[in-house]
XYZ file of C-alpha atoms in Angstrom:
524
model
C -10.153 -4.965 -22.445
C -12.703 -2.504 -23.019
C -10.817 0.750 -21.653
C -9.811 2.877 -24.190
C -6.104 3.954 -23.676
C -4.690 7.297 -24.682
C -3.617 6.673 -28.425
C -0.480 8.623 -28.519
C 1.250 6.787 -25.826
C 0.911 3.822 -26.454
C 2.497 4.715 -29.767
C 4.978 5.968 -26.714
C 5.086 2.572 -25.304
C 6.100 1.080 -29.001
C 8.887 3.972 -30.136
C 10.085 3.067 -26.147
C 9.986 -0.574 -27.045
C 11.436 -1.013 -30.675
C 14.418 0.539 -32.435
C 13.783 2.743 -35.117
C 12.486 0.749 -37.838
C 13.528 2.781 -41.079
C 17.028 3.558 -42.497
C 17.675 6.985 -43.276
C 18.292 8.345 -46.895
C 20.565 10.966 -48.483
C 17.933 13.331 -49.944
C 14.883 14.863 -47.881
C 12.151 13.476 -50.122
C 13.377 9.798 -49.586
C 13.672 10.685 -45.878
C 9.577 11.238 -46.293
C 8.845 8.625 -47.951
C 9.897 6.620 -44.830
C 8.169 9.074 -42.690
C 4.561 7.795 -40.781
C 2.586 11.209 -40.304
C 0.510 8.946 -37.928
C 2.978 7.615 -35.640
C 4.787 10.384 -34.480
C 9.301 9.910 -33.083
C 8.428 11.874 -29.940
C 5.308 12.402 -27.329
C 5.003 14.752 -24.792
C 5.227 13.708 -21.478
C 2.289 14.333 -20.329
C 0.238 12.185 -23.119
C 2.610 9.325 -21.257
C 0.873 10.309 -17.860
C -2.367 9.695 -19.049
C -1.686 5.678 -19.754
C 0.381 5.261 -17.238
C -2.363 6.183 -14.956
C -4.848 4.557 -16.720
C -3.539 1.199 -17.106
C -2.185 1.502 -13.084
C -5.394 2.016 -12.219
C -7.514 -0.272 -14.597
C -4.860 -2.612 -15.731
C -2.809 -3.418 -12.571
C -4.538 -2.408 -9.423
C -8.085 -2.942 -10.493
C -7.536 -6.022 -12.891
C -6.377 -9.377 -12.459
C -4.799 -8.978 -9.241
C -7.695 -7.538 -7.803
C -10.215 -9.622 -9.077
C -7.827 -13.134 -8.319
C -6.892 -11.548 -4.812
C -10.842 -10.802 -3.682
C -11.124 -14.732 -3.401
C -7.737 -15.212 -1.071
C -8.761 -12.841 0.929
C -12.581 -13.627 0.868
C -13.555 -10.321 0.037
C -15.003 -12.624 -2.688
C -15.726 -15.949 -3.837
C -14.561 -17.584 -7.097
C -17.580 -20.138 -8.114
C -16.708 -20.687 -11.778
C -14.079 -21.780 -14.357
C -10.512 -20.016 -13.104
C -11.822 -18.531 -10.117
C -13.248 -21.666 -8.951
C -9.718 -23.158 -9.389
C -8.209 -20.256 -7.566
C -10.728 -20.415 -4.929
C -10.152 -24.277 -4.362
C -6.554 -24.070 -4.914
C -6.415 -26.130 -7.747
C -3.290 -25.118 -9.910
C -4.435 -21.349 -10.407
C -2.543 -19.841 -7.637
C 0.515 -21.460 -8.443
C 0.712 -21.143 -12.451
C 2.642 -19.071 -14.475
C -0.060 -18.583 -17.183
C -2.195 -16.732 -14.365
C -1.204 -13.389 -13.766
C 1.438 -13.470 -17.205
C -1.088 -10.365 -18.126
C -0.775 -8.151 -15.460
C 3.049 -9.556 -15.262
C 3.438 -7.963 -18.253
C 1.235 -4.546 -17.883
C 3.100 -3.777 -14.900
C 6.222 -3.854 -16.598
C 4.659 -2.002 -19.213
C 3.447 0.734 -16.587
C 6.882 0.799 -15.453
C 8.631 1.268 -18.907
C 6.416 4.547 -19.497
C 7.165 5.872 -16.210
C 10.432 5.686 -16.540
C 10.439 7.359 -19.861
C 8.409 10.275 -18.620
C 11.293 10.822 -16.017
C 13.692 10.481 -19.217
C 11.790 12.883 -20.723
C 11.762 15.498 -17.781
C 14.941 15.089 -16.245
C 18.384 16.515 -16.562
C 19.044 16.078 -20.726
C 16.020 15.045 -21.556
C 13.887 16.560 -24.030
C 11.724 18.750 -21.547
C 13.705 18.870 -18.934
C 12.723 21.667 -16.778
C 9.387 20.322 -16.363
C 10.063 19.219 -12.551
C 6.176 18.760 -11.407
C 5.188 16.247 -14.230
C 8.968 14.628 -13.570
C 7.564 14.170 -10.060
C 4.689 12.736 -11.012
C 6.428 10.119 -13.182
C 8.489 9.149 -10.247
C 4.993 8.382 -7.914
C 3.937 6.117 -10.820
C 7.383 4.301 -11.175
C 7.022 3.980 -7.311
C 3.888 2.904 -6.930
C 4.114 0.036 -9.786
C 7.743 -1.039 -8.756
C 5.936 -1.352 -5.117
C 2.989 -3.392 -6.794
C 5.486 -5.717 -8.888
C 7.992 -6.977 -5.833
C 4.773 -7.222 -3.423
C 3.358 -9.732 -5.809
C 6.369 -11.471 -7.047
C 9.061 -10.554 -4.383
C 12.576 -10.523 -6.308
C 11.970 -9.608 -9.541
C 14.055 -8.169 -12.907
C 14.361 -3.967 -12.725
C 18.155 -2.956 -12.644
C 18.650 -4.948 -16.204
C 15.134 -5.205 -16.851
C 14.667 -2.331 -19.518
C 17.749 -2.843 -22.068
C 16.827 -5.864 -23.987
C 19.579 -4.988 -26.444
C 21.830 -5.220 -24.386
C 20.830 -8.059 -21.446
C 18.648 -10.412 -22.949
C 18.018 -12.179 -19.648
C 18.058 -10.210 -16.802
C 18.800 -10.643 -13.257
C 16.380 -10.611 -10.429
C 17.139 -7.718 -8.275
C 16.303 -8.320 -4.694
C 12.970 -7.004 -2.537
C 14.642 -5.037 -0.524
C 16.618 -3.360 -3.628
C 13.708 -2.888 -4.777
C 12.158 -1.433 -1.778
C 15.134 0.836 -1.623
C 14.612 2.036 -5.141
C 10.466 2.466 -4.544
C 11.953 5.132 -1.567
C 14.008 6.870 -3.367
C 11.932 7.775 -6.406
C 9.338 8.726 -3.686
C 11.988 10.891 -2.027
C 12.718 12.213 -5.282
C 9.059 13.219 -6.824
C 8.838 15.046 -3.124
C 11.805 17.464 -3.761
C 10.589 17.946 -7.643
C 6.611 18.507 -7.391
C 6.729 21.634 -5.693
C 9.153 23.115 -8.332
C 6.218 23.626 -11.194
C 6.686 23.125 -15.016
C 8.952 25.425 -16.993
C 9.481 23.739 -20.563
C 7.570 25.191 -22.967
C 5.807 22.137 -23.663
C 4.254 23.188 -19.847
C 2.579 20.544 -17.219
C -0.079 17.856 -18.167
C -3.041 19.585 -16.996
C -6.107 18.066 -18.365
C -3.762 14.678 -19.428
C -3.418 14.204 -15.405
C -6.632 11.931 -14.973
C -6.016 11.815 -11.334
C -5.376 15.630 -10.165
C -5.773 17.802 -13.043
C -1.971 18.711 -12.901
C -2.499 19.744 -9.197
C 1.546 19.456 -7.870
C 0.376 20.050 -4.450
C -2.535 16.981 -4.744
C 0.633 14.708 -6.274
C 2.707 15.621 -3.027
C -0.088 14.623 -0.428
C -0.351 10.903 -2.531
C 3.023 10.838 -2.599
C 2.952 10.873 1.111
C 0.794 9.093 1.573
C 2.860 6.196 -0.131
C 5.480 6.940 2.200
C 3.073 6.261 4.895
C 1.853 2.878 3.331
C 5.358 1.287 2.641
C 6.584 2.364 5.716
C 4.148 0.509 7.510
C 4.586 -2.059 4.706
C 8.540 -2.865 6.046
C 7.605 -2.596 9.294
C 8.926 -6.000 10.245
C 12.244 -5.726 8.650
C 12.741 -2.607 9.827
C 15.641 -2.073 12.811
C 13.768 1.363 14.514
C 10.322 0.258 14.306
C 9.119 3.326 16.426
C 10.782 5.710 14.249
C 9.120 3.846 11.180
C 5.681 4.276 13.027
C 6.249 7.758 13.778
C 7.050 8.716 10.291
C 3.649 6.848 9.487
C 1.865 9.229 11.615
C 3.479 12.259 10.119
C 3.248 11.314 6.694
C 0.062 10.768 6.967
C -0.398 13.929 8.612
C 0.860 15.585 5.294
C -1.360 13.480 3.035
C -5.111 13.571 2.435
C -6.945 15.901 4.431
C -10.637 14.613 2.970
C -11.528 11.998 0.528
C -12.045 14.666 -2.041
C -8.202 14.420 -2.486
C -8.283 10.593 -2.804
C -6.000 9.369 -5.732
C -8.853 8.077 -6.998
C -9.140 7.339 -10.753
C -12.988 8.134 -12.013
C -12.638 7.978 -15.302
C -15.680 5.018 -16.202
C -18.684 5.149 -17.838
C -20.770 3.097 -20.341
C -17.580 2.126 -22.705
C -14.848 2.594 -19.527
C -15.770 -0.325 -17.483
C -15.232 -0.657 -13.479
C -12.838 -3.703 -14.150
C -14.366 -6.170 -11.386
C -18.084 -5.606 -13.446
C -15.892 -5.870 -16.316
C -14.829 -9.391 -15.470
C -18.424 -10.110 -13.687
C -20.127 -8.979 -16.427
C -18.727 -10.849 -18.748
C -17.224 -13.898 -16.711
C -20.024 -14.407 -13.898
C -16.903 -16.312 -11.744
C -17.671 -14.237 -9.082
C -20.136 -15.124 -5.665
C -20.577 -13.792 -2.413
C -18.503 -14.659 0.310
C -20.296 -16.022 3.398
C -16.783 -15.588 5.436
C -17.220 -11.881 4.792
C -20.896 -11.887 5.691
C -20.690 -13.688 8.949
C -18.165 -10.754 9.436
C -21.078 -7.991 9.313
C -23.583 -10.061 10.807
C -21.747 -10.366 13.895
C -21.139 -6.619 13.671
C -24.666 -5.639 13.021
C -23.118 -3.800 10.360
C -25.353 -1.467 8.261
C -23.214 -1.970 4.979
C -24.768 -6.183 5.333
C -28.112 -4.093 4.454
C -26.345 -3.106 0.923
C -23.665 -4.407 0.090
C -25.540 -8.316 -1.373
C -27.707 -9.147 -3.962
C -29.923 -12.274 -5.519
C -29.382 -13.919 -8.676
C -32.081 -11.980 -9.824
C -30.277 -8.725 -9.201
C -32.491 -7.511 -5.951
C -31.140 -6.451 -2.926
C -30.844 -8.479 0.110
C -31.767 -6.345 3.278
C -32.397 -9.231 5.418
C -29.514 -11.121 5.690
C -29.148 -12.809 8.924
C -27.749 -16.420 9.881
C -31.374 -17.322 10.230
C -32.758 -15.880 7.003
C -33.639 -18.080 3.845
C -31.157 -15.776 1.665
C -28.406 -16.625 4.107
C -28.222 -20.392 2.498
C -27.565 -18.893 -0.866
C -23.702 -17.412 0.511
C -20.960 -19.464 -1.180
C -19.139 -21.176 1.717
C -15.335 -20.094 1.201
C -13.075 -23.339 -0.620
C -16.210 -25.181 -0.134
C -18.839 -23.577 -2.607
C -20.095 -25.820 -6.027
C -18.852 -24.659 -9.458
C -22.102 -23.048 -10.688
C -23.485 -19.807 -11.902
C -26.260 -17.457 -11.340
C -27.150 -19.352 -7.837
C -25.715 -17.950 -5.045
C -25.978 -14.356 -3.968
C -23.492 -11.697 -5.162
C -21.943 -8.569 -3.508
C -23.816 -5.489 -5.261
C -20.139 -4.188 -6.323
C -20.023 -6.516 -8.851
C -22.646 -4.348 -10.654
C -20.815 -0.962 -9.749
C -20.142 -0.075 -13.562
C -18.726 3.418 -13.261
C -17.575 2.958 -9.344
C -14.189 4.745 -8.789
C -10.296 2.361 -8.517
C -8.638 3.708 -5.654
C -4.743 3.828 -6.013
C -4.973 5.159 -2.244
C -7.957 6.213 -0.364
C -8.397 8.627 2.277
C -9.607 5.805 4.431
C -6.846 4.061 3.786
C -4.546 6.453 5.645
C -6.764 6.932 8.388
C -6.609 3.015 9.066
C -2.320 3.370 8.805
C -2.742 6.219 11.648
C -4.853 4.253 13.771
C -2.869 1.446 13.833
C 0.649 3.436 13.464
C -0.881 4.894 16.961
C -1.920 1.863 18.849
C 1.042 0.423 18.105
C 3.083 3.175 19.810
C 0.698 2.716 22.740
C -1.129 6.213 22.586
C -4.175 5.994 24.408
C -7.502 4.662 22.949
C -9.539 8.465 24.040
C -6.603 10.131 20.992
C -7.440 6.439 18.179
C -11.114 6.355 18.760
C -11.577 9.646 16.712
C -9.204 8.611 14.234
C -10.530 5.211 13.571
C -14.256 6.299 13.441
C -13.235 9.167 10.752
C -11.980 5.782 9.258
C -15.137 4.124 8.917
C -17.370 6.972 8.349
C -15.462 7.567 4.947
C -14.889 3.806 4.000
C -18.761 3.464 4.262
C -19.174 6.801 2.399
C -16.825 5.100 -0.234
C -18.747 1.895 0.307
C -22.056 3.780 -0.576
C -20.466 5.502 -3.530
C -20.084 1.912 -5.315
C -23.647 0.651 -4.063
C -25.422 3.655 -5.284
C -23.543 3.032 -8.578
C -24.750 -0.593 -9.190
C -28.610 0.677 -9.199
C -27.635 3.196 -11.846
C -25.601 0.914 -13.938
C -26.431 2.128 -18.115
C -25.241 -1.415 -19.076
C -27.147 -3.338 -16.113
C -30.484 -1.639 -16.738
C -30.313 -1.807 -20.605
C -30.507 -5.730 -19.616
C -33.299 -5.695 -17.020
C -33.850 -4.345 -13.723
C -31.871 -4.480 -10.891
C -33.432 -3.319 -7.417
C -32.817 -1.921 -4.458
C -34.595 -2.458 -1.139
C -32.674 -0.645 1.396
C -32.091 3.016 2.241
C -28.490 5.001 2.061
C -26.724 4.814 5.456
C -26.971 7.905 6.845
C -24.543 9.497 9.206
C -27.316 8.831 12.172
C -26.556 5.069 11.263
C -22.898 5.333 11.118
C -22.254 6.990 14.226
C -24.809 4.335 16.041
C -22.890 1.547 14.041
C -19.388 2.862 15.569
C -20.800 3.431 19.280
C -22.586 -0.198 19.730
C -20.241 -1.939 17.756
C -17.025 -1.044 16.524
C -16.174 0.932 20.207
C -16.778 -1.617 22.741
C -14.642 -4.299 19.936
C -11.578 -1.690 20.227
C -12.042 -1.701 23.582
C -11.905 -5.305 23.955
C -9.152 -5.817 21.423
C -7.710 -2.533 19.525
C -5.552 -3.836 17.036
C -7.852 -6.569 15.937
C -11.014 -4.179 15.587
C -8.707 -1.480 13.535
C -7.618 -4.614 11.034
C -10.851 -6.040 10.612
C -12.252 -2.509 9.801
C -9.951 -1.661 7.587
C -10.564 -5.108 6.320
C -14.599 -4.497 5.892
C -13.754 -1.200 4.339
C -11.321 -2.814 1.301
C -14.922 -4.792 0.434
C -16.035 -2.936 -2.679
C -15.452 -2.355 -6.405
C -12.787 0.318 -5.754
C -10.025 -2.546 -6.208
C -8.607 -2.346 -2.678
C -8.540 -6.074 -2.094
C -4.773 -5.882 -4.044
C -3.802 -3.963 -0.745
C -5.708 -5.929 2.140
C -3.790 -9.000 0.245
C -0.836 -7.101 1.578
C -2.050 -6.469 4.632
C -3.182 -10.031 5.655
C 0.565 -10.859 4.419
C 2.375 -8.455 6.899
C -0.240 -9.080 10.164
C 0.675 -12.909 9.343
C 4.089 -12.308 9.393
C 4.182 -10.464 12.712
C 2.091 -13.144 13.867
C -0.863 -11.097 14.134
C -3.962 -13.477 12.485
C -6.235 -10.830 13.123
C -8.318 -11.804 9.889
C -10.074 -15.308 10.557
C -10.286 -16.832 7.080
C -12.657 -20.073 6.635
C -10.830 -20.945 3.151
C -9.828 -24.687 4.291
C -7.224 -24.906 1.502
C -3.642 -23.236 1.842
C -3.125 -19.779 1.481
C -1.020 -17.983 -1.429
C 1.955 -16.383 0.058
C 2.540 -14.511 -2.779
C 1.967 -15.050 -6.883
C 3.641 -17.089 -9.333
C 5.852 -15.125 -12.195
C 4.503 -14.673 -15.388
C 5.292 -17.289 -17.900
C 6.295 -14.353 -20.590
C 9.450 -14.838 -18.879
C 9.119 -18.334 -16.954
C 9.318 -19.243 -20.776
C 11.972 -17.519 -22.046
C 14.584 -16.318 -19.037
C 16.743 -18.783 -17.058
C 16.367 -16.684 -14.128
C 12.713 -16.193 -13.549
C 12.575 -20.307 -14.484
C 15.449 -20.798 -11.840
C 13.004 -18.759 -9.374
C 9.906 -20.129 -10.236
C 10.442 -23.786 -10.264
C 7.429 -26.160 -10.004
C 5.089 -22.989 -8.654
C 4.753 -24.255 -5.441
C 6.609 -21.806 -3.868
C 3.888 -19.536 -3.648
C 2.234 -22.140 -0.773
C 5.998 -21.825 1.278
C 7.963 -18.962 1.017
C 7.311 -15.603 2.437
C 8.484 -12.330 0.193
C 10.761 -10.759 1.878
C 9.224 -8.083 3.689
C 6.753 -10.502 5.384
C 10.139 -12.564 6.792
C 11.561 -14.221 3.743
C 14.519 -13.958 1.751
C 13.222 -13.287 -1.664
């Protein structure tokens, strides 16, 4: 991993971890001796902040689940070594060696998170600091949320005393679900309230917002917006649950500007999917997502692919020469540097978006048509939509072509102009308006869908997404993947290994092919 974490917590993450090591003495210079200048008994809160957002981002949204989840829902293609096996269905999606790392960096997300609210609640050592408690709580929300929608049932309640429960239980989805709510609820009533300890708020140590409370309260939200929609089919009052999209929303991101967007790469901070590409090449371009745009005369299918040889393709029709080179989805050969690849793959300091203002647009839309409001009070909201996912689309293309790492290899060139707005309101008008019209809910997935393309690591979500439309029978998505698709992901084999009750749970793997998670209609 080439991201450098904040130093100081993940000494946090050890002291959180271990029991103190040393055994006290009787006289003060013994007690030094013992003493580690370096690796200090307490850290602020705030240094905890800083990894827990960074390894969110980087580690868990943008990472393996990401990159793994781009070929399910052929966002991608995987053409060599595990993502060939993923992408053919050959023992990748179902073992417990697969996602054991970001199994595991989850948990350690969740760990820090919940010793920042420690730290900042009631007793705790800066306790009065009620903004950066509420910021805790939208981490230990958002990675509980990521942890049961890839796993379903999954250890929490006993999960964090492992001197005391060696092998914990699995607590249920919807216990989870409950708990992901209430720490929401919770970082709502504290952000407003500001930082009083002396030690005072993160500031500079917030990598998302600077310490802004009032930014934390519009993603936090906005979270409420996305789960809600998330339980939508186990929930008894689903128009309530769609109204309180629509007004959470409403209280969430105003402009992408207050994205939660983490932008902290460079030329040692890698994008992780040109991490991986860069040094993996198991990625190619999918020709499901292609025949997507080309049937939508979408400008993006101008940018958004490039050769082997790291030029644009601007020409890509089903006629064109370049259109041959598109891996075929479950069907492509195991080989590298041959077909084309999507230009994110090169988007080196592109942002990870933990939630996007497009994203919220997309849950209004659809929150609305659902309710049945009429298509002249959507249309507005769903072509804000996919103005800013393209903006956000162009933000990672015009990133590739100014890669430090790419270009310090060879060129890399690009043979198309920036969509202008001129071509985005055209793009909506001809294409995207009279597909509404024709079939709303479809056009607002497959939108939303087209925008989650990119380097910003928002195929984790659309996974989600494809998961819940499925379950409420909606197949809105047509997938050409021939083999059978993952229902959820395997457990880690950290503790497939070493706790009866993830083994009991995971079995043989191949429950992963059969069972639903629990939100989507199953019962675990």
């Amino acid at each position: 991993m080439k991201l450098k974490l904040n130093i100081v917590g993940l000494m946090a993450m050890g002291l959180l971890a271990s029991p103190l090591v040393f055994t006290s003495c009787s006289e003060d210079a013994m007690d030094r001796v013992n003493e580690n200048v370096n690796n200090p008994t307490d850290v602020q809160a705030k240094f905890i902040l800083t990894d827990v957002i960074t390894k969110t981002a980087f580690s868990n949204v943008g990472g393996d689940f990401n990159t793994y989840l781009s070929t399910y829902v052929e966002h991608e293609v995987g053409t060599h070594n595990q993502l060939w096996n993923a992408e053919h269905r050959a023992n990748e999606p179902t073992r417990a060696s697969t996602f054991n790392n970001v199994w595991g960096n989850v948990y350690s997300a969740l760990r820090d998170a919940r010793l920042l609210i420690e730290k900042c609640s009631a007793g705790g050592k800066q306790e009065g600091n009620y903004t950066t408690l509420g910021m805790g709580q939208v981490m230990a929300a958002y990675n509980l949320a990521l942890l049961t929608d890839m796993f379903g049932d999954a250890p929490y309640s006993e999960g964090f005393k492992p001197l005391k429960i060696k092998n914990p239980k699995l607590d249920k989805q919807e216990d989870l679900y409950n708990q992901v709510i209430a720490y929401l609820d919770e970082a709502i009533e504290n952000l407003p309230k500001g930082d009083t300890h002396g030690s005072g708020g993160p500031a500079g140590q917030d990598l998302l917002y600077g310490g802004s409370g009032a930014k934390w309260l519009k993603f936090a939200y906005g979270l409420k917006a996305r789960y809600a929609m998330r339980l939508l089919k186990v929930t008894s009052d689903k128009t309530a649950a769609l109204n309180n999209v629509i007004s959470d929303v409403d209280k969430s991101f105003q402009n992408a500007s207050e994205q939660a967007a983490f932008n902290q790469y460079g030329t040692t901070n890698l994008n992780p999917l040109f991490d991986f590409q860069w040094s993996r090449d198991g990625l190619a371009a999918s020709k499901s997502i292609a025949d997507k745009m080309i049937s939508r005369n979408d400008p993006r299918l101008k940018r958004n692919f490039m050769t082997a040889d790291w030029v644009q393709v601007n020409d890509l029709t089903s006629s064109s020469p370049s259109y041959k080179l598109l891996a075929p989805n479950g069907e492509n050969e195991q080989v590298q540097y041959h077909y084309l690849t999507s230009t994110f793959v090169f988007s080196q300091t592109a942002s990870t978006q933990l939630l996007s203002y497009h994203e919220l647009l997309f849950l209004k839309a659809e929150a609305m048509q659902r309710l049945g409001k009429g298509s002249s009070s959507i249309e507005p909201i769903l072509k804000a939509a996919v103005t800013a996912a393209i903006k956000n689309s162009e933000n990672s293309v015009n990133a590739a072509f100014v890669a430090p790492t790419v270009l310090a290899n060879g060129t890399i060139t690009e043979t198309s102009a920036d969509i202008t707005d001129a071509n985005i309101d055209s793009y909506f008008e001809n294409s995207v308006k009279p597909l509404f019209a024709s079939n709303p809910l479809k056009e607002i997935a497959n939108q939303k869908y087209l925008a989650f393309f990119g380097a910003s690591g928002e195929s984790t979500e659309m996974y989600n997404n494809i998961r819940l439309w499925k379950a409420l029978g909606e197949n809105w998505i047509d997938l050409k993947n021939p083999g059978k698709f993952p229902l959820r992901l395997p457990y880690g084999n950290d503790d497939t290994t070493t706790n009866p009750n993830v083994q009991a749970a995971y079995g043989d793997g191949q429950y992963v092919y059969t069972e639903n998670v629990w939100w989507a209609g199953g019962t675990r």
